[in-house]
């Protein structure tokens, strides 16, 4: 199988297209405009750093998907998508970041030319890559169309992974194992955090003797001390200091498939509060994993975790996990199932999620997390890194 489209077979792409069309029928949509680059890649194999300009995949009921993007990116589509070249369309460069015209103006003429101008058209309204200007342009230029919000329609088709997808996530797991091992090896008092970030990237991209790594959808998150009371800070050029903890939320990435994992490193001697939080996380993760099996709901996993936390006097009500897989920046989450109270998504074999019960207190924080695969009988943590607070005294 050629590498150009992630190594997936035409049959797998056909299955993806069929499931998407079935969901379109249920939603009452005849044409789908897909703007999320993760969904574009999943449907067609397209892989390129072109999502900073407008692009899309058109999914109809009667032909293969159509890739649509900037003219200079069309050759990139020819190198990556599984469709033949007559399913690759582009807009001229004067449409790029122009105040006079918009790429969706041009897309509207394409839609009209295929006889789709009066169809029920689904768009991903709540998506990073579909702007208010996109929607205004489509409304103006396709007055006979009926637009529907189908945010996450394609995302939900990605929830259960194929064997090939799981293979890629296992490779990402091998990478994140190496990334955490290298981080613990180098983390020490006096080391600048940017140096650690550089080594994390180097390790993840160098990969193994068998395969290399890809860039993750989120940069290394690695706040220290009081900054670790917030979950999404990155790094600076300050040095690590004794008596402080740093959590490292990292992900290996292979062919855009992710395996995120967090571990925390404390330099010095952690006090009882740290050890209490560590034990709560260890027991809470174990309790949640017991509930992570086919037939249970996502809220069952969260409930088991939160009940364990309560025994330690810890109250947490934010979600503690989410579906992961194929992603582009700025997020490796799939925006579908969440591990939290009220989410009644039924777990199925092949689902993968980041089980991430981070604890962020007033002036410190700790994370110990796992990427989990639902199996036929239970669950499996894809990466193998000791589940503990790492201490360098």
C-alpha angles and dihedrals in degrees: 000000000000118000093225095093104036092277095279119141125245086245092060091050089049090054091050091050092048094051091048092051091050089054090047090055091052090049092048094243125143098182130028126205106201114197103163107100090215090057091043090054093046092052099041112009093247112159122177143116092250100109090104086079126050117279137149148178118232116215116192131172098248112040143034117283118280119224113215125186150116115328095241090052094055092088088053088056090051088054096050116024123086095222121091121258097267087069091061116088130171144188125231120260096250086075092062113107092335126158091208103051139017132217089236088061087062093042089056090060089051091051091049092049090059092050094251098117094105097042132110101264125197121211132183096242099174098050132116092236102046109078134195087251090057091054094045091052093051093048091050098045100037103044094159095054124097110223123207131186108240099165110170095009090125092036091064091054087061095056097096111055126218121233090259092052091050089051089056091049090051088055089050086052091056088053096050090049089057091045093055093044091053092046093054091045093056103032108108142136109286098023115126115239094227088060089055091048090052092052092047091055093044092051094047095047096042089057121174134312088269101046143003132231136251130218112275122236091239125043119236110292107210116153120171134212114334091001088064087071084081121062104214110049118121125199144293135190097271121120126251112253136207116262095032134105127217125193119209116207103188138159134205111219129200122176087344093305114126139209107186121193135169129208129171128224122200120196108210130004115330117218128230093276090061093047091048091052091046092053092045090053094046093050093040093052091049091050092048093048089054088061094044099098138111115289096025121103129243090246089060090064091049093046092053091051096046092047089055092048090053090061087061094047093254120135119197127166104166119101115279102203149004142195117281137185133102111025148153128203137325096033138020091201120102096219095233126091120026129193100235143105112290097024103117099179107149112234116238133186109272097033114128127196141169106243099203117166098174117181115213116183131180097281107006142028143201132200130190111167143163138204106228133202118203108226132191091272107021137321142305130207104227098208126053113217120137109267101232147091106280112223129194108186 
